[in-house]
Amino acid sequence: MGKLPVPFLPFVFSTLFTLIIPSAGGLSFNFTGFSPGDPNITYKGDASSSSGVIQLTKNQRDADMNSSSGRATYSKPMQLWDKASGNLADFTTNFTFSIDSQNASTYGDGLAFFLGPEQLPSVVLGGESLGLFRTNESLNTTDNQFVAVEFDIFPNDFDPPGEHVGIDINSMKSVNNITWECDIEGGKTTAASISYNSSTNNLSVSFTGYINNTTETQFLSHIVSLRDILPERVSFGFSASTGSSYAIHTLRSWDFSSSLEIDGNATNLLDPATASPPNNGTRRNRKKNRTGLAVGLGVGGGAIVVGAAMVGFVFMFMCRHEEDEEGGHVLEEYMDDEFERGTGPKKFSYQELARATKNFKDEEKLGEGGFGGVYKGFLKEIDSFVAVKRVSRGSKQGIKEYAAEVSMVHWVWELYGEGKLIEAVDPRLCGEFNKTQMERLMIVGLSCAHPDEHLRPSMRQSLHVLNFDAPLPILPSKMPVPSYFAPPISASSLSIMSYGSADSRGGMNDSSSYVYNTNSSHITTSSSASSASAMLVHTG
């Protein structure tokens, strides 16, 4: 069979995917500062913008700052889930803020990041509500509808003692909380990151605290299906309040991104409770609708048949092509394409790698693999130590095995993003394993294989997760693309100070919290950030 023109395959796949792939809906923005009158931010109550920041409560030296409440929300709602498909969004938000009592030893009340219905209740006075609802409804789980992460600095009757961060669901009594090591009197800036993984229903929070002028990163998480709590479209943003005690609540920066797979081919299903009764015009159109339905099914069915035929044709071509080329050239072309697009390993010449490893001296050898040795090297170009795998000439399987290792991680990560991680388990186990433990093991494995070395856990951190003493790491739904420059902070400098768990059962914890100690206020979040080292391959 002759080779098809190069542009043909992309055409086939793009045509097919246009027919069957759902559309992706999402929202993304980044505010490094805030301008008065910006139409993208809606202010309620005492919230306002000035000097490039948002003041969520009153900030006037000559005015009474007690009993102040305010909200700042993004002007457009977020599509949190899709009724037609049932799909739920992933989202991540990062923000910096400060709560400053101006050296006063008593202060209140705190701020919160929240998601709620599009029509939010009016902002009313009352410190304990943090500006979310009326004071007398703080614990009303029947009428309230919101999910919030609170940074609470005033201990109400239903609160734990002292400053704390909590996850709230329809009530100001947190479902999980952790003591917040903050500096309110000094008004230090806090950096926070909140992520939601729709595959695992994990709402995860990381934020900075301070002990003896040392910055620490604290963590909090809770398993919750937001689809069961909130409407399809939600308003989201920040709220804050003061009561008899006060502090200045300032939002300094905010970025947000969400992604949601929406089935564009699905028909919107009307809720029978809200559907209008048919009128005469509707009855007259029923026959037309049935005809249209028949035509639609015919066309849609034909498209599926054509699509299936195209898939079969393409795979038949690919199989024959592999047989003709004995598999070697296909792999080489794939690797070359990865190099050219910059989505795979970085290509180095033999001379560069020889210089980096001192011509592959035995003293630089780190170990011996199944198809070649691994050497320590230093590449001046990226100013980093690297590991170089040297594939011997006699090994015909070396490159293929290396590519298989890389593609295996991609495959498992794809299953993780689809919520089908358990499908990666070796079928030879015949289902004789603990599903929760197996999923946890594979997620930790993916975390250890993260393309960015700075986002990989230490051995100690991995053991805490495997022993159910710490929550699962939050990974992006798709494997990040590796790059090759060094970010300014290494997660290897983190060491666990303390941790806590709200559930000591053998299964996955619904709520967890723990603390890392670090000398930087940088929050490490799942991203496609770069890596300073990689496995570099050459044949020699």
Coordinates of C-alpha atoms in Angstrom, one line a residue:
M1 CA 0.0 0.0 0.0
G2 CA 1.4 3.4 -1.0
K3 CA 2.0 6.1 1.5
L4 CA -0.7 8.7 1.9
P5 CA 0.1 12.4 1.4
V6 CA 1.3 13.9 4.7
P7 CA -1.5 16.4 5.1
F8 CA -4.1 13.6 4.7
L9 CA -3.9 12.1 8.1
P10 CA -4.3 15.4 10.0
F11 CA -7.3 16.1 7.8
V12 CA -8.9 12.7 8.5
F13 CA -8.5 13.1 12.3
S14 CA -9.5 16.7 12.4
T15 CA -12.7 15.9 10.4
L16 CA -13.5 13.0 12.6
F17 CA -12.9 14.8 15.8
T18 CA -15.0 17.7 14.6
L19 CA -17.9 15.2 14.5
I20 CA -17.5 13.5 17.8
I21 CA -15.4 15.5 20.3
P22 CA -17.3 17.7 22.8
S23 CA -16.5 21.4 23.0
A24 CA -14.5 22.8 25.9
G25 CA -15.9 25.6 27.9
G26 CA -13.8 27.6 30.3
L27 CA -12.9 30.9 31.8
S28 CA -9.5 32.5 32.4
F29 CA -8.2 35.8 33.6
N30 CA -5.3 37.4 35.5
F31 CA -5.5 40.6 37.5
T32 CA -2.1 41.7 38.7
G33 CA -3.8 44.9 40.0
F34 CA -7.2 46.4 40.0
S35 CA -8.4 49.7 38.4
P36 CA -11.4 51.7 39.5
G37 CA -14.3 51.3 37.1
D38 CA -13.1 48.0 35.7
P39 CA -16.3 46.4 34.2
N40 CA -14.9 42.9 34.9
I41 CA -15.3 43.3 38.7
T42 CA -18.6 43.9 40.5
Y43 CA -18.5 45.6 43.9
K44 CA -21.1 45.3 46.6
G45 CA -21.4 46.8 50.0
D46 CA -18.3 48.6 51.3
A47 CA -15.9 46.9 48.7
S48 CA -14.1 49.3 46.3
S49 CA -10.9 49.6 44.3
S50 CA -8.2 52.1 45.0
S51 CA -4.4 52.4 44.5
G52 CA -4.4 49.2 42.4
V53 CA -5.9 46.9 45.1
I54 CA -9.4 46.0 46.3
Q55 CA -10.5 47.0 49.7
L56 CA -13.2 44.5 50.8
T57 CA -14.1 46.4 53.9
K58 CA -13.8 50.1 55.0
N59 CA -10.3 51.5 55.0
Q60 CA -10.6 55.1 56.2
R61 CA -8.6 56.4 59.1
D62 CA -11.2 59.1 60.0
A63 CA -14.2 56.7 59.7
D64 CA -15.7 53.9 61.8
M65 CA -14.4 50.7 60.3
N66 CA -16.5 48.4 62.6
S67 CA -19.5 46.5 61.2
S68 CA -18.4 46.7 57.6
S69 CA -19.0 44.1 54.8
G70 CA -18.2 44.0 51.2
R71 CA -18.0 41.7 48.1
A72 CA -16.0 41.7 44.9
T73 CA -17.0 39.2 42.3
Y74 CA -16.1 38.5 38.7
S75 CA -18.7 40.1 36.5
K76 CA -19.5 37.0 34.5
P77 CA -20.7 33.7 36.0
M78 CA -18.7 30.5 35.6
Q79 CA -20.2 27.4 34.1
L80 CA -19.5 24.9 36.9
W81 CA -21.2 21.9 35.4
D82 CA -23.1 20.9 32.3
K83 CA -26.6 19.4 32.7
A84 CA -26.7 17.7 29.3
S85 CA -23.5 15.7 29.8
G86 CA -23.2 15.8 33.6
N87 CA -19.6 17.0 33.3
L88 CA -18.1 19.0 36.1
A89 CA -15.4 21.8 35.7
D90 CA -11.9 21.8 37.0
F91 CA -10.7 25.2 38.2
T92 CA -7.6 26.8 39.8
T93 CA -7.4 30.2 41.3
N94 CA -4.4 32.0 42.9
F95 CA -4.5 35.2 44.8
T96 CA -2.6 37.4 47.2
F97 CA -4.2 39.4 50.1
S98 CA -3.5 40.9 53.4
I99 CA -5.5 41.4 56.6
D100 CA -4.0 44.2 58.7
S101 CA -5.1 45.1 62.2
Q102 CA -2.5 48.0 62.2
N103 CA -0.8 46.5 65.3
A104 CA -4.0 46.1 67.2
S105 CA -4.0 42.8 69.2
T106 CA -7.8 42.3 68.8
Y107 CA -9.3 42.1 65.3
G108 CA -12.0 40.7 63.1
D109 CA -13.4 39.1 61.1
G110 CA -11.8 37.7 57.9
L111 CA -12.3 37.1 54.2
A112 CA -13.4 34.3 52.0
F113 CA -13.2 33.1 48.4
F114 CA -16.6 31.7 47.5
L115 CA -18.8 30.2 44.8
G116 CA -22.6 30.7 45.0
P117 CA -25.7 31.2 42.9
E118 CA -25.8 34.0 40.3
Q119 CA -28.3 35.9 42.4
L120 CA -26.5 36.5 45.7
P121 CA -28.2 37.8 48.8
S122 CA -27.7 41.4 49.6
V123 CA -24.6 42.4 51.6
V124 CA -25.6 43.0 55.2
L125 CA -23.8 43.9 58.3
G126 CA -22.5 41.2 60.6
G127 CA -18.9 40.0 61.2
E128 CA -19.5 36.3 61.5
S129 CA -21.0 36.0 58.1
L130 CA -17.9 37.3 56.3
G131 CA -20.2 39.2 54.0
L132 CA -21.8 36.0 52.5
F133 CA -25.3 36.2 54.0
R134 CA -27.4 37.5 56.9
T135 CA -25.9 37.0 60.4
N136 CA -28.7 35.0 61.7
E137 CA -28.3 32.4 58.9
S138 CA -24.6 31.5 59.5
L139 CA -25.5 27.9 60.2
N140 CA -28.6 27.6 58.0
T141 CA -27.7 24.7 55.7
T142 CA -31.2 24.6 54.3
D143 CA -31.4 28.0 52.8
N144 CA -27.7 28.8 52.2
Q145 CA -26.1 27.6 49.0
F146 CA -22.4 28.3 48.7
V147 CA -19.0 26.7 49.0
A148 CA -16.2 28.9 50.5
V149 CA -12.7 28.9 51.7
E150 CA -12.5 31.2 54.7
F151 CA -9.5 32.9 56.2
D152 CA -11.1 33.6 59.6
I153 CA -9.4 35.7 62.3
F154 CA -12.2 36.0 64.9
P155 CA -13.4 33.0 67.0
N156 CA -17.2 32.8 67.0
D157 CA -19.0 30.2 69.1
F158 CA -19.1 27.7 66.2
D159 CA -15.4 28.3 65.3
P160 CA -12.3 26.5 66.5
P161 CA -10.0 28.7 68.7
G162 CA -7.7 31.2 67.1
E163 CA -7.1 32.2 63.5
H164 CA -7.9 29.4 61.0
V165 CA -8.6 28.5 57.4
G166 CA -11.7 26.4 56.8
I167 CA -13.7 24.9 54.0
D168 CA -17.4 25.9 54.3
I169 CA -20.4 24.2 52.6
N170 CA -23.7 26.0 53.1
S171 CA -22.6 27.0 56.6
M172 CA -20.0 29.0 58.4
K173 CA -19.2 25.9 60.5
S174 CA -16.3 24.5 58.5
V175 CA -16.3 20.9 57.3
N176 CA -12.5 21.0 57.7
N177 CA -10.1 23.5 59.1
I178 CA -6.5 24.1 60.1
T179 CA -4.9 26.7 62.4
W180 CA -3.6 29.5 60.3
E181 CA -0.1 30.7 61.3
C182 CA -0.7 34.3 60.2
D183 CA 0.6 37.7 61.1
I184 CA -2.5 40.0 61.3
E185 CA -0.9 42.6 63.5
G186 CA 2.0 43.0 61.0
G187 CA -0.4 42.9 58.0
K188 CA 1.9 40.5 56.0
T189 CA 0.7 39.4 52.6
T190 CA -0.6 35.9 52.2
A191 CA -0.4 33.9 48.9
A192 CA -3.1 31.3 48.4
S193 CA -4.1 28.7 45.7
I194 CA -7.4 26.9 45.5
S195 CA -7.9 24.0 43.0
Y196 CA -10.8 21.7 42.3
N197 CA -10.3 18.3 40.5
S198 CA -13.6 17.1 39.1
S199 CA -12.3 13.5 38.6
T200 CA -11.5 13.1 42.3
N201 CA -13.9 15.8 43.7
N202 CA -10.9 17.1 45.6
L203 CA -11.1 20.7 46.7
S204 CA -7.6 21.6 47.7
V205 CA -6.2 24.8 49.3
S206 CA -2.6 25.9 49.9
F207 CA -1.6 29.1 51.6
T208 CA 1.3 30.8 53.3
G209 CA 1.7 31.4 57.0
Y210 CA 4.5 32.8 59.2
I211 CA 6.3 31.5 62.3
N212 CA 9.3 33.5 63.7
N213 CA 9.7 35.3 60.3
T214 CA 9.9 32.0 58.5
T215 CA 7.4 31.4 55.7
E216 CA 5.6 28.1 55.8
T217 CA 3.1 26.6 53.3
Q218 CA 0.0 25.0 54.8
F219 CA -2.5 22.7 53.1
L220 CA -6.2 21.8 53.5
S221 CA -8.5 19.6 51.4
H222 CA -11.9 18.1 51.3
I223 CA -13.7 15.7 49.0
V224 CA -17.0 17.3 47.8
S225 CA -19.1 17.0 44.6
L226 CA -19.8 20.6 43.7
R227 CA -22.5 19.4 41.3
D228 CA -24.5 18.3 44.3
I229 CA -24.1 21.7 46.1
L230 CA -24.2 24.4 43.5
P231 CA -26.2 25.4 40.4
E232 CA -24.8 25.0 36.9
R233 CA -23.7 28.6 36.7
V234 CA -22.1 30.3 39.7
S235 CA -21.0 33.7 40.8
F236 CA -17.6 33.7 42.4
G237 CA -15.2 36.1 44.1
F238 CA -14.3 37.4 47.5
S239 CA -16.2 38.7 50.6
A240 CA -15.1 40.1 53.9
S241 CA -16.5 41.7 57.0
T242 CA -15.8 43.3 60.4
G243 CA -17.8 43.3 63.5
S244 CA -17.1 44.9 66.9
S245 CA -13.4 44.4 66.1
Y246 CA -11.9 45.3 62.7
A247 CA -9.0 44.9 60.3
I248 CA -8.3 46.1 56.8
H249 CA -9.0 43.4 54.2
T250 CA -7.1 43.9 51.0
L251 CA -7.1 41.8 47.8
R252 CA -3.9 42.5 45.9
S253 CA -3.9 40.1 42.9
W254 CA -6.1 37.4 41.4
D255 CA -5.9 34.9 38.6
F256 CA -8.4 32.2 37.7
S257 CA -8.8 29.5 35.1
S258 CA -11.5 26.8 34.6
S259 CA -12.1 24.1 32.0
L260 CA -15.3 22.2 31.3
E261 CA -16.0 19.6 28.6
I262 CA -19.5 20.5 27.1
D263 CA -21.2 18.1 24.9
G264 CA -22.2 20.3 22.0
N265 CA -24.1 17.5 20.3
A266 CA -26.4 16.8 23.3
T267 CA -29.9 18.1 23.3
N268 CA -30.8 20.4 26.2
L269 CA -33.2 18.4 28.3
L270 CA -36.0 20.4 29.9
D271 CA -36.8 19.9 33.6
P272 CA -40.4 18.6 33.6
A273 CA -41.0 20.8 36.6
T274 CA -40.1 23.9 34.7
A275 CA -41.2 23.0 31.2
S276 CA -44.1 25.0 29.8
P277 CA -47.2 23.1 28.6
P278 CA -47.5 22.8 24.8
N279 CA -49.7 25.3 23.0
N280 CA -51.5 24.8 19.7
G281 CA -48.5 25.9 17.7
T282 CA -46.4 23.3 19.4
R283 CA -48.9 20.6 18.5
R284 CA -49.0 21.6 14.8
N285 CA -45.2 21.4 14.7
R286 CA -44.9 18.0 16.2
K287 CA -45.2 16.3 12.8
K288 CA -42.4 18.5 11.5
N289 CA -40.3 17.8 14.6
R290 CA -40.7 14.1 14.1
T291 CA -39.6 14.4 10.5
G292 CA -36.7 16.6 11.5
L293 CA -35.8 14.0 14.2
A294 CA -35.8 11.2 11.6
V295 CA -33.7 13.2 9.2
G296 CA -31.3 14.2 12.1
L297 CA -31.0 10.6 13.2
G298 CA -30.3 9.5 9.7
V299 CA -27.7 12.1 9.1
G300 CA -26.1 11.6 12.5
G301 CA -26.1 7.8 12.0
G302 CA -24.5 8.2 8.7
A303 CA -21.8 10.5 10.1
I304 CA -21.1 7.9 12.8
V305 CA -20.8 5.1 10.1
V306 CA -18.5 7.3 8.0
G307 CA -16.5 8.2 11.1
A308 CA -16.1 4.5 12.0
A309 CA -15.0 3.7 8.5
M310 CA -12.5 6.5 8.5
V311 CA -11.1 5.2 11.8
G312 CA -10.8 1.7 10.4
F313 CA -9.1 3.0 7.3
V314 CA -6.6 5.0 9.2
F315 CA -5.7 2.2 11.6
M316 CA -5.4 -0.3 8.8
F317 CA -3.0 2.1 7.0
M318 CA -1.0 2.7 10.2
C319 CA -0.7 -1.1 10.9
R320 CA 0.5 -1.8 7.3
H321 CA 2.8 1.1 7.5
E322 CA 4.3 -0.3 10.7
E323 CA 4.8 -3.7 9.2
D324 CA 6.4 -2.2 6.0
E325 CA 8.8 -0.1 8.1
E326 CA 9.4 -2.8 10.8
G327 CA 8.4 -0.2 13.4
G328 CA 11.8 1.5 13.4
H329 CA 11.2 4.5 11.1
V330 CA 7.8 5.3 12.6
L331 CA 9.3 5.6 16.0
E332 CA 12.2 7.7 14.8
E333 CA 9.8 10.1 12.9
Y334 CA 7.7 10.4 16.1
M335 CA 10.7 11.2 18.2
D336 CA 12.0 13.7 15.6
D337 CA 8.6 15.3 15.6
E338 CA 8.6 15.6 19.4
F339 CA 12.0 17.2 19.2
E340 CA 11.0 19.7 16.5
R341 CA 7.8 20.7 18.3
G342 CA 9.6 21.0 21.6
T343 CA 7.1 18.8 23.4
G344 CA 9.5 15.9 24.1
P345 CA 13.0 15.7 25.3
K346 CA 15.5 18.3 24.2
K347 CA 17.9 17.1 21.6
F348 CA 21.7 17.4 22.2
S349 CA 24.6 16.4 20.0
Y350 CA 26.9 13.5 21.0
Q351 CA 29.7 16.0 21.5
E352 CA 27.6 18.1 24.0
L353 CA 26.8 15.0 26.0
A354 CA 30.3 13.7 25.9
R355 CA 31.6 17.0 27.2
A356 CA 28.9 17.0 29.9
T357 CA 29.9 13.5 31.1
K358 CA 33.6 13.9 30.7
N359 CA 33.5 11.6 27.7
F360 CA 31.4 9.1 29.7
K361 CA 34.0 8.4 32.3
D362 CA 33.4 5.5 34.6
E363 CA 33.7 7.9 37.6
E364 CA 30.6 9.7 36.3
K365 CA 28.6 6.5 35.9
L366 CA 25.5 6.4 38.1
G367 CA 24.3 2.9 37.2
E368 CA 23.6 0.4 34.6
G369 CA 20.1 -0.1 33.0
G370 CA 18.8 -3.0 30.9
F371 CA 20.0 -1.4 27.7
G372 CA 22.8 1.0 28.6
G373 CA 24.6 3.0 31.3
V374 CA 23.4 6.2 33.0
Y375 CA 25.9 8.9 33.6
K376 CA 26.0 12.1 35.6
G377 CA 26.7 15.2 33.5
F378 CA 26.6 19.0 33.7
L379 CA 25.2 21.1 30.8
K380 CA 26.3 24.7 30.8
E381 CA 23.5 25.6 28.4
I382 CA 20.9 25.0 31.0
D383 CA 23.2 25.4 34.0
S384 CA 22.1 22.1 35.5
F385 CA 23.2 18.6 36.3
V386 CA 21.6 16.0 34.2
A387 CA 21.4 12.2 33.9
V388 CA 22.4 10.9 30.5
K389 CA 21.3 7.4 29.4
R390 CA 23.8 5.9 27.0
V391 CA 22.2 3.3 24.7
S392 CA 24.7 0.7 23.5
R393 CA 25.0 0.0 19.8
G394 CA 24.2 -3.6 20.4
S395 CA 20.8 -2.8 21.9
K396 CA 18.1 -2.7 19.2
Q397 CA 15.4 -2.2 21.8
G398 CA 16.9 0.7 23.7
I399 CA 15.2 3.6 22.0
K400 CA 11.9 1.7 21.7
E401 CA 12.0 0.9 25.4
Y402 CA 12.7 4.4 26.3
A403 CA 9.9 5.7 24.2
A404 CA 7.6 3.1 25.8
E405 CA 8.5 4.4 29.2
V406 CA 7.5 7.9 28.2
S407 CA 4.3 6.9 26.4
M408 CA 3.3 4.6 29.4
V409 CA 3.3 7.7 31.7
H410 CA 1.3 9.6 29.1
W411 CA -1.2 6.8 28.9
V412 CA -1.7 6.5 32.7
W413 CA -2.0 10.3 33.0
E414 CA -4.7 10.4 30.3
L415 CA -6.7 7.8 32.3
Y416 CA -6.2 9.9 35.4
G417 CA -7.6 12.9 33.7
E418 CA -10.6 10.9 32.4
G419 CA -11.3 9.5 35.9
K420 CA -10.5 6.0 34.6
L421 CA -7.2 5.4 36.4
I422 CA -8.1 2.0 37.6
E423 CA -8.1 0.8 34.0
A424 CA -4.3 1.0 34.1
V425 CA -4.0 -1.9 36.6
D426 CA -2.4 -5.0 35.2
P427 CA -5.3 -7.4 34.2
R428 CA -3.2 -10.3 35.5
L429 CA -4.1 -9.2 39.0
C430 CA -7.6 -10.4 38.2
G431 CA -9.2 -7.6 40.3
E432 CA -7.6 -8.9 43.5
F433 CA -6.5 -5.6 44.9
N434 CA -7.8 -2.7 47.0
K435 CA -9.1 -0.1 44.6
T436 CA -8.5 2.9 46.8
Q437 CA -5.0 1.8 47.7
M438 CA -4.2 1.1 44.0
E439 CA -5.5 4.5 42.8
R440 CA -3.5 6.2 45.6
L441 CA -0.4 4.3 44.6
M442 CA -0.7 5.3 40.9
I443 CA -1.4 9.0 41.6
V444 CA 1.7 9.1 43.8
G445 CA 3.6 7.5 41.0
L446 CA 2.4 10.1 38.5
S447 CA 3.3 12.8 40.9
C448 CA 6.8 11.3 41.2
A449 CA 7.0 11.3 37.3
H450 CA 5.9 14.9 37.0
P451 CA 7.8 16.6 34.1
D452 CA 8.7 19.4 36.5
E453 CA 11.1 18.1 39.1
H454 CA 10.1 20.9 41.5
L455 CA 6.6 19.6 41.7
R456 CA 7.6 16.0 42.5
P457 CA 7.2 14.9 46.2
S458 CA 10.0 13.8 48.4
M459 CA 10.2 10.2 49.6
R460 CA 8.9 11.3 53.0
Q461 CA 6.0 13.2 51.5
S462 CA 5.2 10.2 49.2
L463 CA 5.1 7.8 52.2
H464 CA 2.8 10.1 54.1
V465 CA 0.3 10.0 51.2
L466 CA 0.6 6.3 50.7
N467 CA 0.0 5.8 54.4
F468 CA -3.2 7.9 54.2
D469 CA -1.6 10.5 56.5
A470 CA -1.7 13.3 53.9
P471 CA -4.2 14.1 51.0
L472 CA -3.5 13.0 47.5
P473 CA -1.6 15.6 45.4
I474 CA -3.6 17.6 42.9
L475 CA -2.4 16.9 39.4
P476 CA -3.5 18.6 36.2
S477 CA -6.0 16.5 34.1
K478 CA -3.5 16.4 31.3
M479 CA 0.2 15.7 31.6
P480 CA 2.1 19.0 31.5
V481 CA 4.5 19.6 28.7
P482 CA 8.1 19.5 30.0
S483 CA 10.5 22.4 29.3
Y484 CA 14.1 22.9 30.3
F485 CA 14.8 26.0 32.3
A486 CA 15.0 26.1 36.1
P487 CA 12.3 27.9 38.2
P488 CA 13.5 29.8 41.2
I489 CA 12.3 27.5 43.9
S490 CA 12.6 23.8 44.5
A491 CA 10.0 21.8 46.4
S492 CA 12.9 19.6 47.6
S493 CA 13.6 22.3 50.1
L494 CA 10.2 21.6 51.7
S495 CA 10.0 19.4 54.8
I496 CA 6.8 18.4 56.6
M497 CA 6.4 20.2 59.9
S498 CA 3.0 18.7 60.9
Y499 CA 0.0 17.2 59.4
G500 CA -3.5 16.3 60.4
S501 CA -6.3 14.2 59.1
A502 CA -10.0 14.4 59.6
D503 CA -10.5 10.7 58.8
S504 CA -8.4 7.9 60.1
R505 CA -10.2 5.1 58.2
G506 CA -8.5 2.9 55.8
G507 CA -10.1 4.6 52.8
M508 CA -9.4 7.9 51.1
N509 CA -9.7 10.8 53.6
D510 CA -12.6 13.2 52.9
S511 CA -10.7 16.0 54.6
S512 CA -7.0 16.6 55.3
S513 CA -4.7 19.3 56.3
Y514 CA -0.9 19.6 56.7
V515 CA 2.0 22.1 56.8
Y516 CA 5.2 22.4 54.8
N517 CA 8.1 24.6 56.0
T518 CA 9.9 26.6 53.5
N519 CA 11.9 29.9 53.2
S520 CA 9.8 31.3 50.4
S521 CA 6.3 32.6 50.1
H522 CA 6.0 31.0 46.7
I523 CA 3.0 28.6 46.4
T524 CA 3.8 25.4 44.4
T525 CA 0.8 24.5 42.3
S526 CA 0.2 22.0 39.5
S527 CA 1.2 23.5 36.2
S528 CA 3.3 23.0 33.1
A529 CA 6.2 24.8 34.7
S530 CA 9.7 23.8 33.7
S531 CA 12.2 21.2 34.8
A532 CA 15.9 21.7 35.0
S533 CA 16.8 18.1 34.4
A534 CA 15.6 15.4 32.1
M535 CA 16.6 12.0 30.9
L536 CA 18.8 12.7 27.8
V537 CA 19.3 9.9 25.3
H538 CA 21.9 9.3 22.7
T539 CA 23.1 6.2 20.9
G540 CA 26.7 5.5 20.7

